[in-house]
Amino acid sequence: MSALSGESKQVVVSTVGASGHPANHLARRVNKTLQKAIFIALLIGFTILFIIPFLWLVSASLKVRADVFNNAWIPNPIAWENYVNVWKAAPVLDWLKNSVLVGVAAAISVTISCALIAFGFSYFRFPGRDRLFGLVLATMMLPGVVTMIPVYLVWQKIGLTNSHWPLWAGNLFGSAFYIFLLRQFYLTLPRELFEAARVDGAGYFQMWREIAIPLTRTALIVVFIFEFKASWTDLVKPLIYLQNTAMFTLPRGLKALLDQFGQGGEMQWEIVLAASVIVTLPMLIIFFLGQRYFIEGIATTGLKG
Amino acid sequence: MATSSQVVRPPAKGGRISLQRKEMLAGLAFISPWFIGFLLFTAGPMIVSLGLSLTQYDVLRPPKFIGLQNYTDLVNDSKIWLSLGNTFFYALLHVPLSIMVALGLAMLLHRVGKAAGFFRTVFYLPSITPAVAIGTLWLWLLNPRVGLVNRGLELLGIPGPGWTTDPAWIKPGIVLMSLWSVGGTVIIYLAALRNVPTELYEAAEIDGATGWKSFRHITIPMISGTIFFTLIVNVIGSLQIFTEVYTMFFGTMRGMTAAASAGLFYNIYLFRNAFEFFKMGYASAMAWVLFIIILILTLIQLRFSKRWVYTEES
């Protein structure tokens, strides 16, 4: 009994395989079905383990303060007012707006710049290109903390700390990971496509915009979504650059709420938990809308790395 | 005659050369944003950071050159050793466990056919949850008294440890939290497993290799490139763990003394030095030490990879 091949080929193997005995054949099929049932059962078990923290969070965020940690799955009474109180306790709407603006700016700028750069690294042939691309890849290994302080000092010199600029403007210059990802996609485009356009008199920029971009739309969406997620979930930059509460992004705001109302603070956990739901929910919605892009992006980068 | 754009070029023997030249210039133009960014946000800051690491700098007063003193201070700073120890402890648990858990889940997914899509989605959900929310949530899941983890253990008759209070259990708790986010790796492994040619398994089965044998001699070699990739990324990432733990135990929060030392990871200590104590020079020296550590570990892994990573040529 193979423990490793998928079901479809299993059937083939069992008919051609070692023994053609019918009883043996039947036993294999039963065994196969049984095995699959066990796998599904295991997966359901893991699914429950993965989902429970979310359920706990949503449930606890809807409980009155005294009940928050009673571990009942259904809140009783249901405290919808927690979500109203968060809004009163902090400028959550501002945070939401800031997060969206920064996220969109970060995602758009990185998508456009990386599309240009990746095209430069895939279509054109020039001396030193591969070595430069190696440098792009090497920067991925550099820990962020090495450049964190000087970059902070630059923004400080320009007088733009406590603004949103430092959170996204670096993206105008591309990002190694996405350059790598987009280059993988560009390399799959047949060169003849571009040569033909060139014979017809198209300039390089035009070739990029009218051939490369439309043909790699999926990849561009992957980059956009990934960067939006990265920006949406980032705490480090907002922690470094933002001092004014009204300027906070959602994660920075949640951290402030946790410090104020949580452990060691005023112990109004229901507020903190409701805020956690507010930070998480938009990302989940985006995920369900753009699921295939997430999956494709991860599988591609992981495989071709 | 290659007319590559609207511009009319002098017809001459230079036609081909000039096309090459043109292509080169255009290529350089396309990559120029990266190059400018590289100078501005990577190479430049690296040099500045290296320079700063030789100074005492609190942002208010100009940097004062002190030679290698930051580096000698590092060696004598017990918190450096503490945070390095914590970080390696975490990495040594997190990296192998997350790879094994992710591979296990991916292999289960690989064998249930179409149903895999649904489960894959579920496993990925924690990976898109903002790290601050993960930290906040797990602070409570791991709470020794009321937390769900210990309640679950209780049902199994196991007395749960003090995940957030007992210094010995704080890091294992953080590892547990980190395993919740293996979904990305699961997707990568599943894609790799689906890429293994099925004929290999069929041939092996005819030869009598099944179960563990075919896993050991087919699956592992065939996806070893992918495992290697996730290993490198995971090691680099785990040495830089920050947000979840900073959310849970640091910031303006008071009174979590056990966690403040057992959960003091290298980047947290670095961040505090830079932006809470304003020891920018010292923090820069710390950053370079981390960089060197990561560099060495990556080179070691690359070297050893030749022994176990299967490539088409070998």
mmCIF file of C-alpha atoms in Angstrom, chain A residues 1-5 7 9-10 13 28 35-36 39-40 42-44 46-47 49-54 56-57 69-71 73 113 116-117 119-121 123-127 132 135-136 139 141-153 155-157 170 172-173 179 191 198-199 201-206 208 226 229 232-233 235-236 239-240 251 254-255 258-259 263-265 269 272-273 276 279-280 283-284 287-288 291 294-295 298-299 301-303 305, chain B residues 3-6 19 22-24 26-28 30-31 33-38 40-42 45-46 48-49 52 57 59 105 107-113 115 118-133 136-141 146-148 151 179-180 182 184 187-188 191-192 195 198 201-202 205 210-211 214-215 219 226 229 236 240 242-243 246-247 250-254 256 267 270-271 274-275 280 283-284 287-288 290-291 294-295 298:
data_model
loop_
_atom_site.group_PDB
_atom_site.id
_atom_site.type_symbol
_atom_site.label_atom_id
_atom_site.label_comp_id
_atom_site.label_asym_id
_atom_site.label_seq_id
_atom_site.Cartn_x
_atom_site.Cartn_y
_atom_site.Cartn_z
ATOM 1 C CA MET A 1 0.000 0.000 0.000
ATOM 2 C CA SER A 2 1.591 3.183 -1.087
ATOM 3 C CA ALA A 3 1.348 5.816 1.532
ATOM 4 C CA LEU A 4 2.395 8.589 -0.726
ATOM 5 C CA SER A 5 0.819 8.652 -4.135
ATOM 6 C CA GLU A 7 -5.644 8.552 -5.278
ATOM 7 C CA LYS A 9 -2.722 7.126 -9.890
ATOM 8 C CA GLN A 10 -3.265 4.681 -7.058
ATOM 9 C CA VAL A 13 -1.113 1.205 -10.003
ATOM 10 C CA ARG A 28 -6.757 -1.914 -1.623
ATOM 11 C CA GLN A 35 -7.195 6.130 4.593
ATOM 12 C CA LYS A 36 -8.671 9.191 2.947
ATOM 13 C CA PHE A 39 -6.866 12.118 6.587
ATOM 14 C CA ILE A 40 -10.005 14.221 6.276
ATOM 15 C CA LEU A 42 -7.304 14.692 10.919
ATOM 16 C CA LEU A 43 -7.588 17.804 8.794
ATOM 17 C CA ILE A 44 -10.918 18.673 10.381
ATOM 18 C CA PHE A 46 -6.471 20.734 12.744
ATOM 19 C CA THR A 47 -9.015 23.085 11.203
ATOM 20 C CA LEU A 49 -7.428 24.099 16.258
ATOM 21 C CA PHE A 50 -6.675 26.840 13.728
ATOM 22 C CA ILE A 51 -10.139 28.390 13.855
ATOM 23 C CA ILE A 52 -10.758 28.345 17.611
ATOM 24 C CA PRO A 53 -8.592 31.394 18.414
ATOM 25 C CA PHE A 54 -10.628 33.479 15.952
ATOM 26 C CA TRP A 56 -12.645 33.007 20.924
ATOM 27 C CA LEU A 57 -11.626 36.520 19.873
ATOM 28 C CA PHE A 69 -12.610 35.536 30.231
ATOM 29 C CA ASN A 70 -15.397 33.145 31.178
ATOM 30 C CA ASN A 71 -14.654 31.066 28.041
ATOM 31 C CA TRP A 73 -18.637 30.406 23.336
ATOM 32 C CA SER A 113 8.247 50.548 -9.415
ATOM 33 C CA LEU A 116 9.511 48.679 -14.169
ATOM 34 C CA ILE A 117 12.584 47.333 -12.425
ATOM 35 C CA PHE A 119 11.227 44.386 -16.695
ATOM 36 C CA GLY A 120 14.651 46.000 -16.759
ATOM 37 C CA PHE A 121 16.132 42.865 -15.247
ATOM 38 C CA TYR A 123 13.965 41.792 -21.062
ATOM 39 C CA PHE A 124 17.133 43.793 -21.516
ATOM 40 C CA ARG A 125 20.600 42.368 -21.920
ATOM 41 C CA PHE A 126 23.441 44.462 -20.634
ATOM 42 C CA PRO A 127 26.778 43.742 -19.040
ATOM 43 C CA LEU A 132 23.232 43.479 -10.213
ATOM 44 C CA LEU A 135 22.732 42.210 -5.485
ATOM 45 C CA VAL A 136 18.958 42.676 -5.478
ATOM 46 C CA THR A 139 19.581 42.693 -0.060
ATOM 47 C CA MET A 141 19.172 38.833 3.526
ATOM 48 C CA LEU A 142 20.046 42.175 5.091
ATOM 49 C CA PRO A 143 18.208 42.525 8.402
ATOM 50 C CA GLY A 144 15.995 45.592 8.464
ATOM 51 C CA VAL A 145 17.578 46.809 11.681
ATOM 52 C CA VAL A 146 20.860 47.621 9.903
ATOM 53 C CA THR A 147 19.302 50.372 7.816
ATOM 54 C CA MET A 148 16.509 51.262 10.253
ATOM 55 C CA ILE A 149 18.398 53.886 12.255
ATOM 56 C CA PRO A 150 20.088 55.832 9.396
ATOM 57 C CA VAL A 151 16.857 55.849 7.403
ATOM 58 C CA TYR A 152 15.076 57.197 10.468
ATOM 59 C CA LEU A 153 17.719 59.913 10.813
ATOM 60 C CA TRP A 155 13.470 61.291 7.583
ATOM 61 C CA GLN A 156 14.119 63.226 10.750
ATOM 62 C CA LYS A 157 16.512 65.596 8.937
ATOM 63 C CA GLY A 170 10.603 53.990 0.195
ATOM 64 C CA LEU A 172 8.844 54.109 -4.912
ATOM 65 C CA PHE A 173 12.261 52.498 -5.325
ATOM 66 C CA ILE A 179 11.262 42.450 -8.186
ATOM 67 C CA ARG A 191 10.715 37.274 -26.509
ATOM 68 C CA ARG A 198 9.676 46.614 -31.839
ATOM 69 C CA VAL A 199 9.656 45.999 -35.561
ATOM 70 C CA GLY A 201 8.073 50.782 -34.055
ATOM 71 C CA ALA A 202 7.143 50.455 -30.395
ATOM 72 C CA GLY A 203 9.472 52.079 -27.854
ATOM 73 C CA TYR A 204 10.656 50.186 -24.799
ATOM 74 C CA PHE A 205 8.338 51.973 -22.406
ATOM 75 C CA GLN A 206 5.447 51.232 -24.717
ATOM 76 C CA TRP A 208 6.418 47.457 -21.101
ATOM 77 C CA PHE A 226 1.016 41.244 -0.615
ATOM 78 C CA LYS A 229 -1.071 43.186 3.640
ATOM 79 C CA TRP A 232 -1.625 46.875 6.922
ATOM 80 C CA THR A 233 -0.024 44.585 9.465
ATOM 81 C CA LEU A 235 3.845 47.820 13.562
ATOM 82 C CA VAL A 236 7.555 48.670 13.454
ATOM 83 C CA LEU A 239 6.080 52.677 16.175
ATOM 84 C CA ILE A 240 9.204 54.510 15.047
ATOM 85 C CA PRO A 251 -1.885 48.244 14.403
ATOM 86 C CA LEU A 254 -4.241 48.699 18.792
ATOM 87 C CA LYS A 255 -0.877 48.634 20.536
ATOM 88 C CA LEU A 258 -3.471 47.488 24.667
ATOM 89 C CA ASP A 259 -1.008 49.595 26.640
ATOM 90 C CA GLN A 263 -2.244 44.374 30.968
ATOM 91 C CA GLY A 264 -1.010 46.740 33.657
ATOM 92 C CA GLY A 265 -3.419 49.386 32.409
ATOM 93 C CA TRP A 269 -10.075 44.091 27.853
ATOM 94 C CA VAL A 272 -8.855 45.910 23.296
ATOM 95 C CA LEU A 273 -10.428 42.740 21.922
ATOM 96 C CA SER A 276 -8.322 43.481 17.572
ATOM 97 C CA VAL A 279 -7.783 45.436 12.830
ATOM 98 C CA THR A 280 -8.149 41.868 11.586
ATOM 99 C CA MET A 283 -7.638 41.859 6.001
ATOM 100 C CA LEU A 284 -9.819 38.747 6.168
ATOM 101 C CA PHE A 287 -8.220 37.684 1.635
ATOM 102 C CA PHE A 288 -11.532 36.078 0.760
ATOM 103 C CA GLN A 291 -7.718 34.360 -2.267
ATOM 104 C CA PHE A 294 -2.497 35.002 -2.256
ATOM 105 C CA ILE A 295 -2.161 31.287 -2.908
ATOM 106 C CA ILE A 298 3.071 32.194 -2.201
ATOM 107 C CA ALA A 299 3.287 28.997 -4.216
ATOM 108 C CA THR A 301 7.756 32.497 -4.908
ATOM 109 C CA GLY A 302 8.281 29.474 -2.706
ATOM 110 C CA LEU A 303 8.744 27.076 -5.574
ATOM 111 C CA GLY A 305 13.156 30.230 -4.958
ATOM 112 C CA THR B 3 14.621 50.070 -36.279
ATOM 113 C CA SER B 4 13.835 49.819 -32.645
ATOM 114 C CA SER B 5 11.934 53.042 -32.160
ATOM 115 C CA GLN B 6 10.610 56.131 -33.874
ATOM 116 C CA LEU B 19 20.916 48.678 -30.837
ATOM 117 C CA LYS B 22 20.257 51.399 -26.791
ATOM 118 C CA GLU B 23 19.032 48.264 -25.105
ATOM 119 C CA MET B 24 21.622 48.708 -22.417
ATOM 120 C CA ALA B 26 16.984 51.466 -21.699
ATOM 121 C CA GLY B 27 17.627 48.549 -19.351
ATOM 122 C CA LEU B 28 19.585 50.770 -17.019
ATOM 123 C CA PHE B 30 14.259 50.678 -16.158
ATOM 124 C CA ILE B 31 16.291 49.488 -13.194
ATOM 125 C CA PRO B 33 14.615 53.362 -9.465
ATOM 126 C CA TRP B 34 16.023 50.285 -7.778
ATOM 127 C CA PHE B 35 19.569 51.552 -8.082
ATOM 128 C CA ILE B 36 18.718 54.954 -6.610
ATOM 129 C CA GLY B 37 16.772 53.249 -3.831
ATOM 130 C CA PHE B 38 19.662 50.874 -3.248
ATOM 131 C CA LEU B 40 19.540 55.825 -0.710
ATOM 132 C CA PHE B 41 17.920 53.160 1.435
ATOM 133 C CA THR B 42 20.423 50.315 1.551
ATOM 134 C CA PRO B 45 22.413 53.672 5.329
ATOM 135 C CA MET B 46 24.686 50.629 5.693
ATOM 136 C CA VAL B 48 26.178 55.370 7.938
ATOM 137 C CA SER B 49 25.119 52.570 10.278
ATOM 138 C CA LEU B 52 27.362 55.228 13.799
ATOM 139 C CA TYR B 57 24.846 59.135 19.609
ATOM 140 C CA VAL B 59 20.119 62.178 18.464
ATOM 141 C CA LEU B 105 -0.132 19.439 7.054
ATOM 142 C CA MET B 107 1.203 16.008 3.045
ATOM 143 C CA LEU B 108 -2.232 15.525 4.527
ATOM 144 C CA LEU B 109 -3.614 18.139 2.140
ATOM 145 C CA HIS B 110 -1.837 16.530 -0.790
ATOM 146 C CA ARG B 111 -3.694 13.301 -0.236
ATOM 147 C CA VAL B 112 -7.268 14.489 0.064
ATOM 148 C CA GLY B 113 -7.596 15.784 -3.485
ATOM 149 C CA ALA B 115 -10.963 19.073 -0.443
ATOM 150 C CA PHE B 118 -10.843 24.534 1.835
ATOM 151 C CA PHE B 119 -8.365 23.396 4.489
ATOM 152 C CA ARG B 120 -5.532 25.306 2.875
ATOM 153 C CA THR B 121 -7.569 28.497 3.185
ATOM 154 C CA VAL B 122 -8.233 27.849 6.857
ATOM 155 C CA PHE B 123 -4.568 27.177 7.608
ATOM 156 C CA TYR B 124 -3.570 30.408 5.918
ATOM 157 C CA LEU B 125 -5.964 32.658 7.868
ATOM 158 C CA PRO B 126 -3.592 33.310 10.814
ATOM 159 C CA SER B 127 -0.896 34.386 8.351
ATOM 160 C CA ILE B 128 -2.936 37.378 7.228
ATOM 161 C CA THR B 129 -3.854 38.366 10.770
ATOM 162 C CA PRO B 130 -1.924 41.487 11.848
ATOM 163 C CA ALA B 131 0.903 40.546 14.216
ATOM 164 C CA VAL B 132 -0.326 43.026 16.829
ATOM 165 C CA ALA B 133 -3.685 41.279 16.877
ATOM 166 C CA THR B 136 -2.992 40.547 21.823
ATOM 167 C CA LEU B 137 -5.036 37.433 21.185
ATOM 168 C CA TRP B 138 -2.366 34.951 22.284
ATOM 169 C CA LEU B 139 -1.611 36.887 25.416
ATOM 170 C CA TRP B 140 -5.016 35.618 26.468
ATOM 171 C CA LEU B 141 -5.000 32.220 24.837
ATOM 172 C CA VAL B 146 -8.141 31.525 32.082
ATOM 173 C CA GLY B 147 -6.454 30.928 28.728
ATOM 174 C CA LEU B 148 -7.885 28.530 26.203
ATOM 175 C CA ARG B 151 -8.247 24.895 29.472
ATOM 176 C CA LEU B 179 3.154 27.603 14.828
ATOM 177 C CA TRP B 180 -0.314 29.039 14.391
ATOM 178 C CA VAL B 182 2.680 28.163 9.430
ATOM 179 C CA GLY B 184 2.287 30.214 4.206
ATOM 180 C CA ILE B 187 1.001 26.397 0.762
ATOM 181 C CA ILE B 188 4.589 26.359 -0.487
ATOM 182 C CA ALA B 191 2.673 23.289 -4.338
ATOM 183 C CA ALA B 192 6.040 21.515 -4.231
ATOM 184 C CA ASN B 195 5.095 19.161 -8.629
ATOM 185 C CA THR B 198 3.795 10.745 -10.031
ATOM 186 C CA TYR B 201 6.132 6.976 -6.953
ATOM 187 C CA GLU B 202 4.713 4.432 -9.359
ATOM 188 C CA GLU B 205 6.110 1.096 -5.758
ATOM 189 C CA THR B 210 6.312 2.429 -0.176
ATOM 190 C CA GLY B 211 5.456 4.414 2.918
ATOM 191 C CA SER B 214 9.246 6.404 -0.689
ATOM 192 C CA PHE B 215 8.893 9.449 1.567
ATOM 193 C CA THR B 219 9.414 12.999 -1.547
ATOM 194 C CA THR B 226 11.817 24.027 -1.455
ATOM 195 C CA PHE B 229 14.390 27.772 0.673
ATOM 196 C CA ILE B 236 16.567 34.657 8.964
ATOM 197 C CA GLN B 240 14.419 38.868 13.843
ATOM 198 C CA PHE B 242 9.769 41.272 17.104
ATOM 199 C CA THR B 243 6.190 42.437 16.711
ATOM 200 C CA TYR B 246 6.838 43.300 21.678
ATOM 201 C CA THR B 247 3.064 43.617 21.609
ATOM 202 C CA PHE B 250 6.778 45.393 26.035
ATOM 203 C CA GLY B 251 5.816 48.982 25.339
ATOM 204 C CA THR B 252 4.438 51.110 28.097
ATOM 205 C CA MET B 253 3.093 48.067 29.900
ATOM 206 C CA ARG B 254 4.141 47.461 33.456
ATOM 207 C CA MET B 256 5.452 41.690 33.447
ATOM 208 C CA ASN B 267 15.564 42.842 17.976
ATOM 209 C CA LEU B 270 17.903 46.603 19.814
ATOM 210 C CA PHE B 271 14.697 48.541 19.244
ATOM 211 C CA ALA B 274 17.523 52.821 19.641
ATOM 212 C CA PHE B 275 14.101 54.334 20.208
ATOM 213 C CA MET B 280 21.683 54.954 18.456
ATOM 214 C CA ALA B 283 21.934 49.899 18.574
ATOM 215 C CA SER B 284 23.818 50.258 15.280
ATOM 216 C CA ALA B 287 22.499 45.620 14.150
ATOM 217 C CA TRP B 288 25.871 44.808 12.613
ATOM 218 C CA LEU B 290 23.049 40.488 13.933
ATOM 219 C CA PHE B 291 23.892 40.996 10.281
ATOM 220 C CA ILE B 294 22.779 35.962 9.790
ATOM 221 C CA LEU B 295 25.424 36.101 7.093
ATOM 222 C CA THR B 298 23.243 31.560 5.748
#
